[in-house]
mmCIF file of N, CA and C in Angstrom:
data_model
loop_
_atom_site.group_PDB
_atom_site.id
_atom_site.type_symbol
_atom_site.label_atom_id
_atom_site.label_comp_id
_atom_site.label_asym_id
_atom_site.label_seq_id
_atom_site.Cartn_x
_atom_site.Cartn_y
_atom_site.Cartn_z
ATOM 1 N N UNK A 23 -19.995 -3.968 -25.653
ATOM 2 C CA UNK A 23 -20.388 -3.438 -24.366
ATOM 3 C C UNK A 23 -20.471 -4.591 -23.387
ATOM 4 N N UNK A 24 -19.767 -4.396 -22.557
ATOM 5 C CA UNK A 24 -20.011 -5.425 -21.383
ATOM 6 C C UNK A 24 -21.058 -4.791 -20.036
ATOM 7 N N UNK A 25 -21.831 -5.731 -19.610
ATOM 8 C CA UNK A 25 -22.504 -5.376 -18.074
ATOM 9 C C UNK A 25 -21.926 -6.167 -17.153
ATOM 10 N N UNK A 26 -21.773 -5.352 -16.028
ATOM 11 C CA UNK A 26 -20.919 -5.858 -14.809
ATOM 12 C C UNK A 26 -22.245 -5.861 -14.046
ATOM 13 N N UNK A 27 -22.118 -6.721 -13.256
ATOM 14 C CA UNK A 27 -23.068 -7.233 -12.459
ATOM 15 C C UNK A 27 -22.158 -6.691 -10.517
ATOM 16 N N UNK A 28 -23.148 -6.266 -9.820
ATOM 17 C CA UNK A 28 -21.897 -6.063 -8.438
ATOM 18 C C UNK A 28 -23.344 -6.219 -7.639
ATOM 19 N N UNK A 29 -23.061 -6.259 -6.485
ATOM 20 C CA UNK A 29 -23.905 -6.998 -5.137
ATOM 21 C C UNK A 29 -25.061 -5.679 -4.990
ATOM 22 N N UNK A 30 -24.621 -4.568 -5.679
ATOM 23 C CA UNK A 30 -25.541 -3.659 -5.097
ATOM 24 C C UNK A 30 -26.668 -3.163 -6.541
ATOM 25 N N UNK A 31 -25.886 -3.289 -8.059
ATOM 26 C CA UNK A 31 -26.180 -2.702 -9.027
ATOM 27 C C UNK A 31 -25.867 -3.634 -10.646
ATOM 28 N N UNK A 32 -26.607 -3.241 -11.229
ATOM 29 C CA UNK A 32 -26.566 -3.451 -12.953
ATOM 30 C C UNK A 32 -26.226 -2.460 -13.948
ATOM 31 N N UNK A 33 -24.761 -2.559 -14.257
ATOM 32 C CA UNK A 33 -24.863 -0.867 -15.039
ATOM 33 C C UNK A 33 -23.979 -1.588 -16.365
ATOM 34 N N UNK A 34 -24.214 -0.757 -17.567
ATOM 35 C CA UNK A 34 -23.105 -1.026 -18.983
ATOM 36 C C UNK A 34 -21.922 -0.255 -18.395
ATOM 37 N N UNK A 35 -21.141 -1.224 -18.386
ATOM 38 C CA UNK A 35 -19.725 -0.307 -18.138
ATOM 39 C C UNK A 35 -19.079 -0.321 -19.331
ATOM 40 N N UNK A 36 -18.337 1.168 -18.874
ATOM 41 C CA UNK A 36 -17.658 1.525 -20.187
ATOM 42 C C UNK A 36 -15.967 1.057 -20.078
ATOM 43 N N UNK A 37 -15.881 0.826 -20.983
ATOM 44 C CA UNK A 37 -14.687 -0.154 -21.215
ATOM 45 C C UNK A 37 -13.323 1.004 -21.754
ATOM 46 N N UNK A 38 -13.950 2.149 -22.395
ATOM 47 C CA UNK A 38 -12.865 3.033 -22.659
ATOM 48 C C UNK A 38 -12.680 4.133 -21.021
ATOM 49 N N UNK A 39 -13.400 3.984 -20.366
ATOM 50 C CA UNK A 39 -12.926 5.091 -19.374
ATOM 51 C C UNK A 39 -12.209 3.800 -18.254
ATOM 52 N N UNK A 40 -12.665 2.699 -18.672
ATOM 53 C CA UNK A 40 -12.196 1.712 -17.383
ATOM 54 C C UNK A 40 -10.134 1.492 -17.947
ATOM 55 N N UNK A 41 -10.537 1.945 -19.518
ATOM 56 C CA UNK A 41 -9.110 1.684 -20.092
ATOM 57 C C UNK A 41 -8.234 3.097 -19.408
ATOM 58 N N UNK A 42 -8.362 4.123 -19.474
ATOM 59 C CA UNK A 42 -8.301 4.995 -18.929
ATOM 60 C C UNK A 42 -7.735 4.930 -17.562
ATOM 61 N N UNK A 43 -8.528 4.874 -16.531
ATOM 62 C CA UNK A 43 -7.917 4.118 -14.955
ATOM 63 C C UNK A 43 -7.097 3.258 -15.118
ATOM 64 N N UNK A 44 -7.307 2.508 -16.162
ATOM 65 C CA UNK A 44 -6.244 1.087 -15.440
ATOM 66 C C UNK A 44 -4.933 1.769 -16.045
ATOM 67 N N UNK A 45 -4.312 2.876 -16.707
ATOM 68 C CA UNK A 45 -3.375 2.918 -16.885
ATOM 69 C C UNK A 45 -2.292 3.034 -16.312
ATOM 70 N N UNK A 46 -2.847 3.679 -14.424
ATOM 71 C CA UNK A 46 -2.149 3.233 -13.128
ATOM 72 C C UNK A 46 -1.972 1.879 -13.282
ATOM 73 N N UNK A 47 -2.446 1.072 -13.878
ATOM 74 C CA UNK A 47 -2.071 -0.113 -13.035
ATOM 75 C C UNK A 47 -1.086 -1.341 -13.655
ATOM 76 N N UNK A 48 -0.974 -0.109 -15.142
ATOM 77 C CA UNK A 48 0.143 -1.144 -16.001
ATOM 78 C C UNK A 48 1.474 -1.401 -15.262
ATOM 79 N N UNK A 49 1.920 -0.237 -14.205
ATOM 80 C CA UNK A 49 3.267 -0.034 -14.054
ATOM 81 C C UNK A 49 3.982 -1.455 -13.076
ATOM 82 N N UNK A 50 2.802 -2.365 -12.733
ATOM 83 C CA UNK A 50 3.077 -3.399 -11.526
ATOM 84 C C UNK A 50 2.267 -4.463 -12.343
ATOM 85 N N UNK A 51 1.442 -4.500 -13.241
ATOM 86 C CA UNK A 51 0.364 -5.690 -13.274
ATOM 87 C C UNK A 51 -0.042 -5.702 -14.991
ATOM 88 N N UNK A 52 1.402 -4.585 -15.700
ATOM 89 C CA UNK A 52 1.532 -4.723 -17.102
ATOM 90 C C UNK A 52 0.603 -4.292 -17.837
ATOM 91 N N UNK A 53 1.185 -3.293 -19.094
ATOM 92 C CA UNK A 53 0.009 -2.870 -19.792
ATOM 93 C C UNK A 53 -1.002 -3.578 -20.144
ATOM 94 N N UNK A 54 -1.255 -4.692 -20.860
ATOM 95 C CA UNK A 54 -2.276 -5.616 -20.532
ATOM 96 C C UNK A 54 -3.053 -6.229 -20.153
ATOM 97 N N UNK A 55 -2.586 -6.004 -18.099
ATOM 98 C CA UNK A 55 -3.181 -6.852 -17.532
ATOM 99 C C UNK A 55 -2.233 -8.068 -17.188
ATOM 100 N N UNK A 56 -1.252 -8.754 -17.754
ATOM 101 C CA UNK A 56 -0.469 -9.612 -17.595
ATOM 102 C C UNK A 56 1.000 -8.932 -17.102
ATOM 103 N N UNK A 57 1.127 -9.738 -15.653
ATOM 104 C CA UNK A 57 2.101 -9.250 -15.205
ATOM 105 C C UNK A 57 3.545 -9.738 -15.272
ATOM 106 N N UNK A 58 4.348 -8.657 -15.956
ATOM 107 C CA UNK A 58 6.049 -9.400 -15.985
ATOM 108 C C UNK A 58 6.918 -9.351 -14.799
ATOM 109 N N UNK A 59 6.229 -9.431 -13.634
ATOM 110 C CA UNK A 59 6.893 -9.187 -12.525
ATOM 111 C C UNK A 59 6.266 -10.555 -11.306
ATOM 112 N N UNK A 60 6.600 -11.764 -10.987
ATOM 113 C CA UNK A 60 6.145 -12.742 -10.316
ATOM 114 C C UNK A 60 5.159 -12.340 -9.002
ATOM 115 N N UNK A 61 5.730 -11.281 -8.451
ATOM 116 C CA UNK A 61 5.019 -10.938 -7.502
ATOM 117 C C UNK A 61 3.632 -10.398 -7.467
ATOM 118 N N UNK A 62 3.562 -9.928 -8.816
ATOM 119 C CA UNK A 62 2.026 -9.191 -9.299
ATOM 120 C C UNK A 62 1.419 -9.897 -9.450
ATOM 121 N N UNK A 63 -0.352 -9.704 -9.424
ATOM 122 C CA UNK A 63 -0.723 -11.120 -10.067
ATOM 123 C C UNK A 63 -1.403 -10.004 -11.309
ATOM 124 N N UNK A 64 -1.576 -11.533 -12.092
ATOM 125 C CA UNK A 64 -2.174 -11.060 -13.824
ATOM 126 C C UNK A 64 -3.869 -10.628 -13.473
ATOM 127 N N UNK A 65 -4.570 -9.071 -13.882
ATOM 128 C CA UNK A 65 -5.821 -9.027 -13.272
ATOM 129 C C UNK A 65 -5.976 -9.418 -14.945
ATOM 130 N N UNK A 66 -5.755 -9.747 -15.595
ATOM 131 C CA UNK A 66 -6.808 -10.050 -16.852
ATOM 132 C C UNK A 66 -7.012 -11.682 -16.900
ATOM 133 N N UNK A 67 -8.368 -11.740 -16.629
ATOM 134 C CA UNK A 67 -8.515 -13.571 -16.044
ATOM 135 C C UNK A 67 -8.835 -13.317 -14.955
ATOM 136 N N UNK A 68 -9.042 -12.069 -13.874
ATOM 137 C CA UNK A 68 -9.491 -12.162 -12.665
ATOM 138 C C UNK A 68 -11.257 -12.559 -12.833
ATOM 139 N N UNK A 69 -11.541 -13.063 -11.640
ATOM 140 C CA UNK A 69 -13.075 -13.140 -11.536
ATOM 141 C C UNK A 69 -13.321 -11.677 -11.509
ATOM 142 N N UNK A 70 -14.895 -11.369 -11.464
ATOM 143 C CA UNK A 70 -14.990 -9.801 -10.777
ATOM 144 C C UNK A 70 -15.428 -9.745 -9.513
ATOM 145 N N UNK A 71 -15.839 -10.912 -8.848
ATOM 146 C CA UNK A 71 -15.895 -11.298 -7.333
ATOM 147 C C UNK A 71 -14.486 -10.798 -7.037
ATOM 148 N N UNK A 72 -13.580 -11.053 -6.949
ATOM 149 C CA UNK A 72 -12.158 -11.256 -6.435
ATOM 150 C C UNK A 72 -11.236 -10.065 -7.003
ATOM 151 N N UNK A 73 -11.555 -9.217 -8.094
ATOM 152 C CA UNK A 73 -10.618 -8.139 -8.734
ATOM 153 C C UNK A 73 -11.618 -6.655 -7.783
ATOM 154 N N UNK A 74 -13.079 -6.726 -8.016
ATOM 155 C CA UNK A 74 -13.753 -5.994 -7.134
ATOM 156 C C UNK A 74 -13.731 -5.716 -5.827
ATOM 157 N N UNK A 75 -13.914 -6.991 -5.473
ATOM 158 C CA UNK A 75 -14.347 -7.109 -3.887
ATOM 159 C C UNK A 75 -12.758 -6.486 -3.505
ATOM 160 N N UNK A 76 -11.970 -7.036 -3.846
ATOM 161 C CA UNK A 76 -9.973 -6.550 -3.424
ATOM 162 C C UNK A 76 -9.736 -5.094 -3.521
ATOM 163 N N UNK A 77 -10.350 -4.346 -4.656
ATOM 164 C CA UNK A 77 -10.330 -3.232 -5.004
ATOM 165 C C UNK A 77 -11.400 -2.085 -3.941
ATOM 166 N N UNK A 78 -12.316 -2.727 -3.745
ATOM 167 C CA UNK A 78 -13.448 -1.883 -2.747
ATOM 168 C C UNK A 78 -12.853 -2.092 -1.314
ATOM 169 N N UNK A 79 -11.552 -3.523 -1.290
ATOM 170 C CA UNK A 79 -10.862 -3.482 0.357
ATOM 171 C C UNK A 79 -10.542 -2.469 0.330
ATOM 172 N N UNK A 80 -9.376 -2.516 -0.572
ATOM 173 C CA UNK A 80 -8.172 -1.491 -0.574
ATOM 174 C C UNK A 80 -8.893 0.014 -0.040
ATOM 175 N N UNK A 81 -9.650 0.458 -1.060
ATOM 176 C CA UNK A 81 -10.110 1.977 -0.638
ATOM 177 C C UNK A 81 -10.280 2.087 0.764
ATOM 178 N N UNK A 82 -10.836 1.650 1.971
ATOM 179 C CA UNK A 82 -11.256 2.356 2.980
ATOM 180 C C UNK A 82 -9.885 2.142 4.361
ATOM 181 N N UNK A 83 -9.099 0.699 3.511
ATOM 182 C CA UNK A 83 -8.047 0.081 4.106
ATOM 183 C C UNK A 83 -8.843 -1.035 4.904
ATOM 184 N N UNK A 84 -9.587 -1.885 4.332
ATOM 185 C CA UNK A 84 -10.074 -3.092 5.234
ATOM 186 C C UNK A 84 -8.901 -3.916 4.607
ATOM 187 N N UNK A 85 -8.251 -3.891 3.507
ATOM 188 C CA UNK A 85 -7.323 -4.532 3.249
ATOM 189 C C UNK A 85 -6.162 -3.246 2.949
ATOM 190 N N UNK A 86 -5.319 -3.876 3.445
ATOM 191 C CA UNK A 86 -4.152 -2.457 3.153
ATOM 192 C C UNK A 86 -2.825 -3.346 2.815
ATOM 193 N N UNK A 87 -2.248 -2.486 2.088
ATOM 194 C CA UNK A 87 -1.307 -2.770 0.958
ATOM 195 C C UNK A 87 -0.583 -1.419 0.765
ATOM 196 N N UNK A 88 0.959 -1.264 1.035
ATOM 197 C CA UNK A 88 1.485 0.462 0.851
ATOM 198 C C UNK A 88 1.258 0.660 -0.445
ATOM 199 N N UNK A 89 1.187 -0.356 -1.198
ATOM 200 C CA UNK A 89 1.197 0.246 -2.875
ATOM 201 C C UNK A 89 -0.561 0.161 -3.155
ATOM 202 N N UNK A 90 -1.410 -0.374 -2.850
ATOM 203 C CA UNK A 90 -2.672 -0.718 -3.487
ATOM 204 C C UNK A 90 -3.604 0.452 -2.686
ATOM 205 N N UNK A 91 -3.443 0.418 -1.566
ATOM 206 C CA UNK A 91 -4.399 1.112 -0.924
ATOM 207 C C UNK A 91 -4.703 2.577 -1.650
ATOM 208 N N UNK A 92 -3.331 3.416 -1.671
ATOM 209 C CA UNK A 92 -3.481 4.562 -1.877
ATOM 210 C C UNK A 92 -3.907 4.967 -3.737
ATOM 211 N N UNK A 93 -3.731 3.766 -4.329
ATOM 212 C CA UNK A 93 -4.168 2.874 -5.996
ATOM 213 C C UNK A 93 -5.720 3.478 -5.941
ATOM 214 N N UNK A 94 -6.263 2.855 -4.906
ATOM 215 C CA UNK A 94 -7.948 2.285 -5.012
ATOM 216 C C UNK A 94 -8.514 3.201 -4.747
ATOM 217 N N UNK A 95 -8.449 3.919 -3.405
ATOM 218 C CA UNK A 95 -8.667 5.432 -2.707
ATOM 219 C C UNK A 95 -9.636 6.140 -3.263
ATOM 220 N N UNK A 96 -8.999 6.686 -4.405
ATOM 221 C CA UNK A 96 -9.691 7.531 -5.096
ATOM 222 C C UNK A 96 -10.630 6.913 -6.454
ATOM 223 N N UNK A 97 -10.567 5.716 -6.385
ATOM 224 C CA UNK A 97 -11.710 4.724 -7.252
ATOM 225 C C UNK A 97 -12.930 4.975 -6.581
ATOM 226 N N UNK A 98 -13.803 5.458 -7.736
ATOM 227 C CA UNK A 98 -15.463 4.929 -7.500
ATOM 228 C C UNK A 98 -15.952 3.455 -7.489
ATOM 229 N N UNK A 99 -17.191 3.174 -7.342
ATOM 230 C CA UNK A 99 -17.654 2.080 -7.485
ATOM 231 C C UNK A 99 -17.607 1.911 -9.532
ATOM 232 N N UNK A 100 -18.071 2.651 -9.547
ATOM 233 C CA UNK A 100 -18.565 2.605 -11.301
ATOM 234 C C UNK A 100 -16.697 2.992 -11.773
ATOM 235 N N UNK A 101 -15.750 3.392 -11.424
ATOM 236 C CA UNK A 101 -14.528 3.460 -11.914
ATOM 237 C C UNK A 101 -13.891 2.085 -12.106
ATOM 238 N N UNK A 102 -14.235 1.206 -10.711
ATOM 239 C CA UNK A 102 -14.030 -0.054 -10.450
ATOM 240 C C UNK A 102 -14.586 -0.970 -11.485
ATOM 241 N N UNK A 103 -16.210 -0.754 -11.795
ATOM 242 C CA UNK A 103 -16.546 -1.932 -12.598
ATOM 243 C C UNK A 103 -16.311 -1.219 -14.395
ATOM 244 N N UNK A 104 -15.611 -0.046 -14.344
ATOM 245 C CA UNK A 104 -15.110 0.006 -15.396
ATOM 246 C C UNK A 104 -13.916 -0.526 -15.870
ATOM 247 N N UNK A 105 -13.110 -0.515 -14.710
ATOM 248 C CA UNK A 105 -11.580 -0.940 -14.989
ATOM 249 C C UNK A 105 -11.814 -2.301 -14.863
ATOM 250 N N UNK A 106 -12.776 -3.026 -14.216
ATOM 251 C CA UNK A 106 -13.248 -4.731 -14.544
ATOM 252 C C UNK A 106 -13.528 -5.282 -16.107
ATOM 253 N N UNK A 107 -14.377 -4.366 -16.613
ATOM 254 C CA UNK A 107 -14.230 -4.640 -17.601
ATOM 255 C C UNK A 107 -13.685 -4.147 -18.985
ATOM 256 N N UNK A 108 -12.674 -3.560 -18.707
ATOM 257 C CA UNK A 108 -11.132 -3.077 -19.980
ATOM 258 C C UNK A 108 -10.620 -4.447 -19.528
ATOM 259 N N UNK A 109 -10.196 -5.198 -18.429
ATOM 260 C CA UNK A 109 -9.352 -5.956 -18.583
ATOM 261 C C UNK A 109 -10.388 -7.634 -18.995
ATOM 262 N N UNK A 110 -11.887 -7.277 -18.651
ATOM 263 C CA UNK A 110 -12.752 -8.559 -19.116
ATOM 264 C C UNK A 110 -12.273 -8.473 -20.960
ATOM 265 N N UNK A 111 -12.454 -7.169 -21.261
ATOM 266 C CA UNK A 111 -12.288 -6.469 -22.633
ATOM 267 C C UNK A 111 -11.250 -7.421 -23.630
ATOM 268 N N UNK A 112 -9.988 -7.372 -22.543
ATOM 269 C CA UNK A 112 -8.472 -8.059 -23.203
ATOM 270 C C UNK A 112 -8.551 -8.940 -23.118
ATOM 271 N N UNK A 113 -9.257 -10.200 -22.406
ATOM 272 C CA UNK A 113 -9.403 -11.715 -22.305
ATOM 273 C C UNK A 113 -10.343 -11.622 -23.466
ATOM 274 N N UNK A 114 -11.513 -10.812 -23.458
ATOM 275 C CA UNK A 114 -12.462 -11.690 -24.674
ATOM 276 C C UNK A 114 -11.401 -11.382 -26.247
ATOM 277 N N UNK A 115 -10.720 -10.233 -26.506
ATOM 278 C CA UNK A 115 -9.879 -10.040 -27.535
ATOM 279 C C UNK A 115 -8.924 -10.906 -27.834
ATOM 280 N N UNK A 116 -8.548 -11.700 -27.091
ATOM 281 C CA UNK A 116 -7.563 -13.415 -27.002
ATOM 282 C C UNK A 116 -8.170 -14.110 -28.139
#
């Protein structure tokens, strides 16, 4: 069980529903997390400052991206620090 820590909250995130979401996100940033495409970056190894905070842009469009924005949208906060940690999940499994 991992706890994600975020600016507002302390919760156990679940690592099988965060596996779940991220399965959008194999198609650009690789089932894993490691991306075979240069332009992607690898989110497994992201901080959760920097995989979060990017992910909570995207949704409202403070950061916009044609492919990410409409990605994040429909992410919760707790969807977010689930899919943080499936991919914290695959670094500690290394």
């Amino acid at each position: 069980m991992f706890v994600v820590v975020t600016s507002l909250s302390v919760q156990a995130a679940d690592i099988t529903q965060g596996k779940t979401k991220a399965m959008m996100c194999g198609a650009c940033h690789g089932v894993n997390g490691i991306s075979l495409v240069p332009m992607y970056p690898n989110l497994v190894g992201q901080k959760s400052a920097s995989l979060i905070k990017q992910l909570k842009e995207f949704r409202p469009g403070v950061r916009n991206d044609p492919m990410m924005t409409p990605m994040a949208k429909p992410l919760s906060d707790v969807d977010i620090d689930n899919i943080y940690a499936y991919f914290v999940s695959l670094l500690a499994a290394k």
